[in-house]
Amino acid sequence: MENNTFPQYFNLTMFVSIGNYRYLAFVLCLLLYAFIIFSNLVIIVLISREKTLHEPMYIFIMCLSINSLYGSAGFFFRFLRDLLSDTNLISRTACFAQIYVIYTYASYELTLLGIMAYDRYVAICQPLNYHNKITSKAVSKLVAFAWIYPSFSIATCVYLSSRLPLCGNKIPKVFCANWPVVKLSCVSTVINNLVGMFVSISTVFLPLAFVMFTYIRIILICRKRSSEFKSKVVQNCLPHIVTFVNYSITVFCDVVLSRIDLEALNPFLAIILSLEFVVIPPMVNPLVYGLKLAEIRKCVLKVVRLQRCSATFCHSSAFLEEVCE
């Protein structure tokens, strides 16, 4: 009875739909993961080493890149392995660990975006009080809150799900997710639903509502200002807006997909839509911030020029040594 209600393995059924394309998918996903690691590491190293970027906004951007590495690692390591496996079974412990990592990644992302919106709101609407409110101590507290609260709230959800007796072990996804596991329950899930609703409101909907509130206030402030002021605001806020909209769309897609029968969709469409949630934001974020924010773009170009100068110098030195010999 215990083996039936608490299965030791879960079957990720969406891998069956990939079929003979799994090797091509493996190569493409491996290249994509390598790009995610490289691009986010560039952002992290630049901000940590360049003193001119040791400001609240860039610290928050660095936290986003760290979170992207965290979330993509929780997904890609297992996903790449499963692509080459004949049996797409994942152990119970590994499944709940993956749920925890992916859901905390999602919650961290939203809380960080909310904090970044607050930073932009104070900088634009209360510029004289910015350095009094957004101090290094305040930044540390905000980042700590962004990490600590989701860690405990998601842990509660995962714990409650792990205690449910289940009447099956099939998850119609390419990674473990909480709601498909809860739907397998043989008993009432009222407590899980109430706790899940509270966590969703506090870690998803409240940050989204707060971001929208801050930008409404910023728009109202900009209406009364000059065109030059508006252009500066757009330049500073555009990367955050793009990131926010991009992530909101991926979260919406994941929520919708968790409530419908994925097997009724085109298999490739279902897989692509389910991957948006864990692939698109880590890939897009460093591109958006690296290309749109002038300070980061300058630092990237500076490093590229230094590398070229170093290579030219080494080549010239080697040429002189050959001439002297």
Short mmCIF file of C-alpha atoms in Angstrom, two decimals:
data_model
loop_
_atom_site.label_atom_id
_atom_site.label_comp_id
_atom_site.label_asym_id
_atom_site.label_seq_id
_atom_site.Cartn_x
_atom_site.Cartn_y
_atom_site.Cartn_z
CA MET A 1 0.00 0.00 0.00
CA GLU A 2 2.80 2.37 0.92
CA ASN A 3 4.58 1.78 -2.39
CA ASN A 4 1.35 2.55 -4.28
CA THR A 5 0.44 5.76 -2.42
CA PHE A 6 4.01 7.02 -2.05
CA PRO A 7 5.68 6.03 -5.36
CA GLN A 8 9.46 6.05 -5.32
CA TYR A 9 9.64 7.31 -8.93
CA PHE A 10 7.71 9.72 -11.12
CA ASN A 11 7.34 9.31 -14.88
CA LEU A 12 7.83 12.51 -16.94
CA THR A 13 5.56 11.58 -19.85
CA MET A 14 6.26 14.57 -22.13
CA PHE A 15 9.62 13.08 -23.12
CA VAL A 16 7.80 10.38 -25.08
CA SER A 17 6.64 13.04 -27.52
CA ILE A 18 10.21 14.08 -28.41
CA GLY A 19 11.01 10.71 -29.97
CA ASN A 20 13.88 10.65 -32.49
CA TYR A 21 14.50 14.40 -32.13
CA ARG A 22 15.99 13.95 -28.67
CA TYR A 23 19.63 14.02 -29.88
CA LEU A 24 19.11 17.22 -31.86
CA ALA A 25 17.24 18.67 -28.87
CA PHE A 26 20.14 17.68 -26.60
CA VAL A 27 22.72 19.54 -28.72
CA LEU A 28 20.55 22.65 -29.04
CA CYS A 29 19.69 22.72 -25.34
CA LEU A 30 23.33 22.18 -24.37
CA LEU A 31 24.37 25.16 -26.52
CA LEU A 32 21.53 27.20 -25.05
CA TYR A 33 22.57 26.31 -21.50
CA ALA A 34 26.20 27.20 -22.28
CA PHE A 35 25.03 30.61 -23.56
CA ILE A 36 22.95 31.17 -20.40
CA ILE A 37 25.93 30.36 -18.18
CA PHE A 38 28.34 32.54 -20.17
CA SER A 39 26.08 35.59 -20.53
CA ASN A 40 25.00 35.63 -16.89
CA LEU A 41 28.56 35.08 -15.66
CA VAL A 42 29.67 38.07 -17.74
CA ILE A 43 27.09 40.27 -15.98
CA ILE A 44 28.05 38.93 -12.53
CA VAL A 45 31.82 39.33 -13.03
CA LEU A 46 31.49 42.81 -14.57
CA ILE A 47 29.32 44.16 -11.76
CA SER A 48 31.36 42.55 -8.99
CA ARG A 49 34.73 43.79 -10.35
CA GLU A 50 33.80 47.22 -11.75
CA LYS A 51 33.58 49.74 -8.89
CA THR A 52 31.48 52.16 -10.94
CA LEU A 53 28.73 49.51 -11.01
CA HIS A 54 28.60 49.08 -7.24
CA GLU A 55 25.21 50.79 -7.07
CA PRO A 56 21.82 49.41 -5.93
CA MET A 57 20.36 48.99 -9.42
CA TYR A 58 23.35 46.98 -10.65
CA ILE A 59 23.48 44.91 -7.45
CA PHE A 60 19.88 43.88 -8.11
CA ILE A 61 20.76 43.04 -11.73
CA MET A 62 23.62 40.86 -10.49
CA CYS A 63 21.16 39.08 -8.16
CA LEU A 64 18.90 38.41 -11.16
CA SER A 65 21.83 36.81 -13.00
CA ILE A 66 22.73 34.69 -9.97
CA ASN A 67 19.11 33.56 -9.77
CA SER A 68 19.14 32.74 -13.50
CA LEU A 69 22.14 30.45 -12.99
CA TYR A 70 20.42 28.86 -9.99
CA GLY A 71 17.13 28.21 -11.77
CA SER A 72 18.65 27.02 -15.05
CA ALA A 73 20.94 24.61 -13.17
CA GLY A 74 17.93 23.14 -11.38
CA PHE A 75 16.30 22.47 -14.74
CA PHE A 76 19.01 21.79 -17.34
CA PHE A 77 21.14 19.25 -15.45
CA ARG A 78 18.24 16.85 -15.16
CA PHE A 79 16.65 17.77 -18.50
CA LEU A 80 19.81 17.12 -20.54
CA ARG A 81 20.25 13.77 -18.79
CA ASP A 82 16.65 12.77 -19.46
CA LEU A 83 16.93 13.68 -23.14
CA LEU A 84 19.45 10.86 -23.61
CA SER A 85 17.71 8.39 -21.31
CA ASP A 86 15.39 5.63 -22.52
CA THR A 87 13.35 5.71 -19.31
CA ASN A 88 12.35 9.16 -18.11
CA LEU A 89 11.87 8.24 -14.47
CA ILE A 90 12.91 10.62 -11.71
CA SER A 91 13.19 9.57 -8.08
CA ARG A 92 10.75 10.97 -5.55
CA THR A 93 13.48 12.89 -3.71
CA ALA A 94 14.96 14.34 -6.90
CA CYS A 95 11.51 15.35 -8.13
CA PHE A 96 10.61 17.31 -5.01
CA ALA A 97 14.11 18.85 -4.96
CA GLN A 98 13.60 20.04 -8.54
CA ILE A 99 10.17 21.45 -7.63
CA TYR A 100 11.75 23.39 -4.78
CA VAL A 101 14.57 24.80 -6.93
CA ILE A 102 12.37 25.81 -9.87
CA TYR A 103 9.65 27.37 -7.73
CA THR A 104 12.09 29.28 -5.52
CA TYR A 105 13.80 30.49 -8.69
CA ALA A 106 10.45 31.80 -9.94
CA SER A 107 9.66 33.45 -6.60
CA TYR A 108 13.12 35.02 -6.30
CA GLU A 109 12.72 36.48 -9.77
CA LEU A 110 9.41 38.14 -8.96
CA THR A 111 10.48 39.52 -5.57
CA LEU A 112 13.67 40.91 -7.13
CA LEU A 113 11.68 42.55 -9.92
CA GLY A 114 9.44 44.10 -7.26
CA ILE A 115 12.47 45.45 -5.37
CA MET A 116 13.95 46.82 -8.59
CA ALA A 117 10.65 48.59 -9.32
CA TYR A 118 10.80 50.18 -5.86
CA ASP A 119 14.38 51.31 -6.55
CA ARG A 120 13.33 52.95 -9.82
CA TYR A 121 10.27 54.50 -8.16
CA VAL A 122 12.34 56.18 -5.43
CA ALA A 123 15.02 57.28 -7.93
CA ILE A 124 12.46 58.97 -10.21
CA CYS A 125 9.67 60.10 -7.89
CA GLN A 126 11.74 60.91 -4.78
CA PRO A 127 15.24 61.70 -6.11
CA LEU A 128 16.23 63.88 -3.13
CA ASN A 129 15.53 61.03 -0.71
CA TYR A 130 17.09 58.27 -2.85
CA HIS A 131 20.44 58.06 -1.03
CA ASN A 132 18.70 58.23 2.35
CA LYS A 133 16.26 55.41 1.54
CA ILE A 134 18.28 53.14 -0.76
CA THR A 135 21.38 52.73 1.41
CA SER A 136 23.75 49.74 1.31
CA LYS A 137 22.07 48.48 4.50
CA ALA A 138 18.63 48.81 2.91
CA VAL A 139 19.85 46.97 -0.20
CA SER A 140 21.16 44.11 1.96
CA LYS A 141 17.85 43.86 3.80
CA LEU A 142 15.81 43.91 0.58
CA VAL A 143 17.96 41.24 -1.08
CA ALA A 144 17.83 39.09 2.09
CA PHE A 145 14.03 39.37 2.14
CA ALA A 146 13.87 38.49 -1.57
CA TRP A 147 15.72 35.25 -0.86
CA ILE A 148 14.51 34.24 2.63
CA TYR A 149 10.71 34.59 2.39
CA PRO A 150 10.31 32.55 -0.85
CA SER A 151 12.67 29.88 0.53
CA PHE A 152 10.43 29.17 3.53
CA SER A 153 7.08 29.66 1.77
CA ILE A 154 7.97 27.32 -1.11
CA ALA A 155 9.45 24.81 1.34
CA THR A 156 6.07 24.70 3.09
CA CYS A 157 4.26 23.97 -0.18
CA VAL A 158 6.72 21.26 -1.20
CA TYR A 159 6.55 19.64 2.24
CA LEU A 160 2.75 19.48 2.14
CA SER A 161 2.85 17.99 -1.37
CA SER A 162 5.40 15.37 -0.33
CA ARG A 163 3.05 14.18 2.44
CA LEU A 164 0.14 13.46 0.08
CA PRO A 165 -0.70 9.83 -0.76
CA LEU A 166 -0.79 9.58 -4.55
CA CYS A 167 -2.89 7.46 -6.92
CA GLY A 168 -0.40 7.62 -9.79
CA ASN A 169 3.10 8.67 -10.77
CA LYS A 170 2.72 10.25 -14.23
CA ILE A 171 3.60 13.95 -14.61
CA PRO A 172 2.73 15.39 -18.08
CA LYS A 173 5.77 17.67 -18.21
CA VAL A 174 9.50 17.56 -18.94
CA PHE A 175 10.27 18.67 -15.38
CA CYS A 176 8.66 18.17 -11.98
CA ALA A 177 6.01 20.71 -10.98
CA ASN A 178 3.92 21.04 -7.85
CA TRP A 179 0.38 21.20 -9.25
CA PRO A 180 0.64 18.02 -11.41
CA VAL A 181 1.83 16.15 -8.29
CA VAL A 182 -1.01 17.55 -6.16
CA LYS A 183 -3.53 16.47 -8.82
CA LEU A 184 -2.36 12.85 -8.35
CA SER A 185 -3.49 12.92 -4.70
CA CYS A 186 -5.86 10.23 -3.44
CA VAL A 187 -7.17 12.48 -0.63
CA SER A 188 -8.47 16.00 -0.22
CA THR A 189 -5.99 18.76 -1.04
CA VAL A 190 -7.84 21.65 0.64
CA ILE A 191 -4.88 22.58 2.87
CA ASN A 192 -2.47 22.39 -0.07
CA ASN A 193 -4.76 24.62 -2.13
CA LEU A 194 -5.13 27.22 0.64
CA VAL A 195 -1.40 27.35 1.37
CA GLY A 196 -0.61 27.39 -2.36
CA MET A 197 -3.07 30.25 -2.89
CA PHE A 198 -1.50 32.26 -0.06
CA VAL A 199 2.03 31.66 -1.36
CA SER A 200 0.97 32.52 -4.91
CA ILE A 201 -0.62 35.78 -3.78
CA SER A 202 2.36 36.81 -1.64
CA THR A 203 5.15 35.78 -4.02
CA VAL A 204 3.52 36.26 -7.43
CA PHE A 205 0.51 38.56 -7.50
CA LEU A 206 1.64 41.10 -4.87
CA PRO A 207 5.03 41.71 -6.58
CA LEU A 208 3.28 41.97 -9.97
CA ALA A 209 0.71 44.41 -8.57
CA PHE A 210 3.44 46.45 -6.87
CA VAL A 211 5.45 46.72 -10.09
CA MET A 212 2.37 47.93 -11.95
CA PHE A 213 1.60 50.44 -9.18
CA THR A 214 5.13 51.90 -9.25
CA TYR A 215 5.08 52.34 -13.02
CA ILE A 216 1.68 53.98 -12.94
CA ARG A 217 3.12 56.48 -10.45
CA ILE A 218 6.20 56.98 -12.63
CA ILE A 219 4.01 57.60 -15.71
CA LEU A 220 1.98 60.19 -13.79
CA ILE A 221 5.18 61.96 -12.72
CA CYS A 222 6.57 61.93 -16.28
CA ARG A 223 3.45 63.60 -17.68
CA LYS A 224 4.43 66.82 -15.92
CA ARG A 225 8.11 66.77 -16.85
CA SER A 226 10.19 67.73 -19.88
CA SER A 227 10.91 65.53 -22.89
CA GLU A 228 14.54 65.14 -21.80
CA PHE A 229 13.42 63.85 -18.40
CA LYS A 230 11.03 61.41 -20.07
CA SER A 231 13.76 60.05 -22.36
CA LYS A 232 16.06 59.45 -19.37
CA VAL A 233 13.29 57.66 -17.51
CA VAL A 234 12.59 55.44 -20.53
CA GLN A 235 16.30 54.67 -20.90
CA ASN A 236 16.59 53.65 -17.24
CA CYS A 237 13.30 51.77 -16.95
CA LEU A 238 13.03 50.04 -20.33
CA PRO A 239 15.23 47.02 -19.45
CA HIS A 240 13.24 46.43 -16.27
CA ILE A 241 9.93 46.78 -18.13
CA VAL A 242 11.06 44.32 -20.83
CA THR A 243 12.19 41.84 -18.15
CA PHE A 244 8.97 42.27 -16.20
CA VAL A 245 6.71 41.80 -19.24
CA ASN A 246 8.76 38.84 -20.48
CA TYR A 247 8.62 37.09 -17.14
CA SER A 248 4.93 37.86 -16.62
CA ILE A 249 4.11 36.21 -19.95
CA THR A 250 6.14 33.09 -19.12
CA VAL A 251 4.52 32.81 -15.68
CA PHE A 252 1.06 33.23 -17.22
CA CYS A 253 1.82 30.49 -19.78
CA ASP A 254 3.01 28.13 -17.03
CA VAL A 255 -0.10 28.77 -14.91
CA VAL A 256 -2.40 28.15 -17.89
CA LEU A 257 -0.52 25.00 -18.92
CA SER A 258 -0.78 23.59 -15.40
CA ARG A 259 -4.58 23.88 -15.58
CA ILE A 260 -5.18 22.25 -19.00
CA ASP A 261 -4.61 18.81 -20.49
CA LEU A 262 -1.20 19.05 -22.15
CA GLU A 263 -1.67 15.73 -23.94
CA ALA A 264 -4.49 17.32 -25.96
CA LEU A 265 -2.08 19.91 -27.42
CA ASN A 266 0.44 19.47 -30.21
CA PRO A 267 3.35 17.70 -28.41
CA PHE A 268 6.05 20.08 -29.69
CA LEU A 269 3.94 23.15 -28.85
CA ALA A 270 3.27 21.78 -25.36
CA ILE A 271 6.99 21.19 -24.76
CA ILE A 272 8.01 24.64 -26.04
CA LEU A 273 5.39 26.40 -23.93
CA SER A 274 6.35 24.45 -20.81
CA LEU A 275 10.05 25.31 -21.34
CA GLU A 276 9.42 29.08 -21.62
CA PHE A 277 9.14 29.40 -17.87
CA VAL A 278 12.66 28.12 -17.11
CA VAL A 279 14.54 28.98 -20.33
CA ILE A 280 13.47 32.36 -21.71
CA PRO A 281 14.11 34.66 -18.68
CA PRO A 282 17.68 33.39 -17.94
CA MET A 283 18.51 33.79 -21.64
CA VAL A 284 16.87 37.18 -22.22
CA ASN A 285 17.78 39.02 -18.98
CA PRO A 286 21.55 39.39 -19.60
CA LEU A 287 20.91 40.45 -23.20
CA VAL A 288 18.40 43.09 -22.13
CA TYR A 289 20.57 44.56 -19.38
CA GLY A 290 23.84 44.11 -21.24
CA LEU A 291 22.63 45.86 -24.38
CA LYS A 292 20.23 48.47 -22.99
CA LEU A 293 22.00 49.84 -19.91
CA ALA A 294 24.75 52.22 -20.98
CA GLU A 295 27.06 51.59 -18.01
CA ILE A 296 27.09 47.82 -18.45
CA ARG A 297 27.46 48.18 -22.22
CA LYS A 298 30.46 50.51 -21.71
CA CYS A 299 32.10 48.01 -19.36
CA VAL A 300 31.60 45.16 -21.83
CA LEU A 301 33.11 47.21 -24.66
CA LYS A 302 35.96 48.25 -22.37
CA VAL A 303 36.80 44.62 -21.60
CA VAL A 304 36.62 43.72 -25.30
CA ARG A 305 39.00 46.58 -26.20
CA LEU A 306 41.41 45.56 -23.45
CA GLN A 307 41.40 41.98 -24.72
CA ARG A 308 42.11 43.17 -28.26
CA CYS A 309 44.90 45.46 -27.08
CA SER A 310 46.39 42.64 -25.02
CA ALA A 311 46.26 40.27 -28.00
CA THR A 312 47.84 42.91 -30.26
CA PHE A 313 50.57 43.60 -27.72
CA CYS A 314 51.36 39.90 -27.35
CA HIS A 315 51.47 39.49 -31.13
CA SER A 316 53.78 42.51 -31.47
CA SER A 317 56.06 41.26 -28.69
CA ALA A 318 56.35 37.86 -30.33
CA PHE A 319 57.12 39.53 -33.68
CA LEU A 320 59.89 41.69 -32.10
CA GLU A 321 61.43 38.63 -30.45
CA GLU A 322 61.56 36.86 -33.79
CA VAL A 323 63.18 39.91 -35.44
CA CYS A 324 65.78 40.22 -32.66
CA GLU A 325 66.69 36.57 -32.95
#
